[in-house]
Coordinates of C-alpha atoms in Angstrom, one line a residue:
M238 CA -6.8 -42.2 -11.7
F239 CA -4.3 -39.8 -13.0
T240 CA -0.2 -40.3 -11.7
K241 CA 1.4 -37.9 -10.0
E242 CA 3.7 -37.1 -13.0
A243 CA 0.6 -37.3 -15.5
L244 CA -1.3 -34.2 -13.7
L245 CA 2.5 -32.3 -13.0
E246 CA 2.7 -33.2 -17.1
I247 CA -0.8 -31.3 -18.3
S248 CA 0.4 -28.7 -15.4
N249 CA 3.0 -28.0 -16.9
N250 CA 1.3 -28.0 -20.2
M251 CA -0.9 -25.7 -18.9
F252 CA 1.8 -23.5 -17.9
F253 CA 3.3 -22.8 -21.5
L254 CA -0.1 -22.2 -22.7
F255 CA -0.5 -19.5 -19.9
L256 CA 2.5 -17.4 -21.1
S257 CA 1.0 -18.6 -24.8
L258 CA -1.5 -17.0 -24.4
N259 CA -0.3 -14.1 -22.3
H260 CA 2.4 -13.2 -24.7
K261 CA 0.8 -13.2 -28.0
M262 CA -3.1 -12.9 -27.6
I263 CA -2.5 -10.1 -25.3
N264 CA -1.1 -6.8 -24.9
R265 CA -1.2 -5.3 -21.6
S266 CA 0.2 -1.8 -23.0
I267 CA -2.9 -2.4 -25.0
M268 CA -5.2 -3.4 -22.3
L269 CA -4.3 -0.9 -19.6
K270 CA -4.1 2.2 -22.4
G271 CA -5.9 5.7 -21.0
L272 CA -6.4 3.8 -17.5
S273 CA -6.5 6.3 -15.0
V274 CA -5.8 3.2 -12.5
P275 CA -2.6 0.1 -12.1
P276 CA -2.8 -2.8 -12.6
S277 CA -3.4 -3.4 -9.3
H278 CA -6.2 -1.6 -9.1
M279 CA -7.7 -3.0 -12.5
K280 CA -8.0 -6.7 -10.4
V281 CA -10.2 -5.1 -8.2
I282 CA -12.5 -3.7 -10.8
F283 CA -12.5 -7.3 -12.2
Y284 CA -13.4 -8.9 -9.3
L285 CA -16.3 -7.0 -8.0
T286 CA -17.7 -6.4 -12.0
T287 CA -17.3 -10.7 -11.4
N288 CA -18.3 -11.1 -7.7
G289 CA -20.5 -8.3 -7.5
P290 CA -21.2 -5.5 -4.3
S291 CA -18.5 -7.5 -1.5
P292 CA -17.0 -6.6 2.0
V293 CA -13.6 -4.7 1.9
S294 CA -11.9 -7.9 3.8
K295 CA -12.9 -10.9 1.1
I296 CA -11.9 -9.0 -1.2
A297 CA -8.6 -8.4 0.0
N298 CA -8.6 -11.9 1.2
D299 CA -9.7 -13.2 -2.5
L300 CA -7.1 -11.5 -4.7
E301 CA -4.3 -11.7 -1.5
I302 CA -4.0 -8.2 -1.0
S303 CA -3.2 -7.0 2.2
K304 CA -5.7 -5.6 4.4
P305 CA -3.5 -2.2 4.4
N306 CA -2.7 -2.0 0.8
M307 CA -6.7 -2.3 -0.2
T308 CA -7.7 1.0 1.8
P309 CA -5.5 3.3 -0.6
I310 CA -6.9 0.7 -4.0
I311 CA -9.9 1.1 -2.5
D312 CA -9.8 5.3 -1.5
N313 CA -8.5 5.1 -5.3
L314 CA -11.0 3.3 -6.7
I315 CA -13.7 5.5 -5.3
A316 CA -11.7 9.0 -6.2
E317 CA -11.2 8.0 -9.9
G318 CA -15.2 6.5 -10.2
Y319 CA -14.5 3.1 -9.9
A320 CA -16.1 1.9 -7.2
V321 CA -18.5 3.2 -4.4
R322 CA -17.9 2.4 -0.6
Y323 CA -20.8 1.4 1.7
D324 CA -22.5 0.3 5.2
D325 CA -23.6 -2.8 5.4
P326 CA -26.9 -2.7 6.0
N327 CA -26.6 -5.7 8.5
D328 CA -23.7 -5.1 10.1
R329 CA -22.2 -2.0 10.8
R330 CA -19.2 -2.7 11.0
I331 CA -18.5 -4.2 8.0
I332 CA -17.8 -1.7 4.5
N333 CA -19.1 -3.6 1.5
I334 CA -17.9 -1.8 -2.0
K335 CA -19.6 -1.9 -4.7
A336 CA -18.9 -1.6 -9.1
T337 CA -19.8 1.8 -10.8
E338 CA -21.3 1.6 -14.4
K339 CA -17.7 3.5 -15.1
A340 CA -16.1 0.5 -14.2
F341 CA -18.8 -1.9 -15.8
N342 CA -18.0 0.2 -18.9
T343 CA -14.5 0.0 -18.6
L344 CA -14.1 -3.9 -18.3
K345 CA -16.7 -3.7 -21.2
Q346 CA -14.7 -1.4 -23.6
K347 CA -11.7 -3.3 -22.6
K348 CA -13.3 -6.9 -23.4
Q349 CA -14.0 -5.2 -26.7
E350 CA -10.8 -3.5 -27.2
T351 CA -9.0 -7.5 -26.5
V352 CA -11.4 -9.3 -28.4
E353 CA -10.8 -7.3 -31.6
L354 CA -6.7 -7.4 -31.0
V355 CA -6.9 -11.0 -30.6
S356 CA -9.6 -11.8 -33.6
E357 CA -6.9 -9.9 -36.4
K358 CA -4.1 -12.3 -35.0
L359 CA -6.2 -15.3 -35.2
S360 CA -7.4 -14.5 -38.9
S361 CA -3.2 -15.1 -39.8
L362 CA -4.2 -18.8 -39.3
S363 CA -4.8 -21.4 -41.1
D364 CA -8.9 -22.8 -41.8
E365 CA -8.1 -26.5 -40.2
D366 CA -6.1 -23.9 -37.1
I367 CA -9.7 -22.4 -36.3
E368 CA -11.7 -25.4 -36.7
L369 CA -9.5 -27.0 -34.8
L370 CA -9.4 -23.7 -32.0
M371 CA -13.4 -23.6 -32.0
A372 CA -13.5 -27.1 -30.9
T373 CA -11.5 -27.0 -28.3
I374 CA -11.9 -24.5 -26.4
P375 CA -14.9 -24.8 -25.0
P376 CA -14.6 -28.1 -23.7
L377 CA -11.4 -27.0 -22.3
I378 CA -13.4 -23.6 -20.3
K379 CA -16.3 -26.5 -19.1
I380 CA -12.7 -28.0 -17.6
L381 CA -11.6 -25.4 -16.3
G382 CA -14.7 -23.9 -14.9
K383 CA -14.7 -27.8 -12.5
I384 CA -10.9 -26.6 -11.1
K385 CA -12.0 -25.3 -7.6

């Protein structure tokens, strides 16, 4: 079992890694360019496309968005064509939200733009650095997938 100090060191390094990835690899202005909704709404779109149709209360809890703030977000996503609202067939008190094809297509396009941008940035690295990344990233993704 690792000591608390070792876990804190790993956490500190991961924090730096996340900041570096965000700053050096992902350009938020390019990611958000051309979207008709703000970043807070994109979190909901990403959630719906990843988790599938969900009740409003679950989305709010999982994304830590207050329920009063969810109503205008959901209304805006519906108005922009990114989501649809429907009643739960088993419990009419529950309102589910589902991502539309437009939401899936938008995320697919933004992912492609980001992948191309990151690929351009990676092209400046040496072959050794690229090989190291290729060997390091898959196990890192596997490990991060285990975190609850």
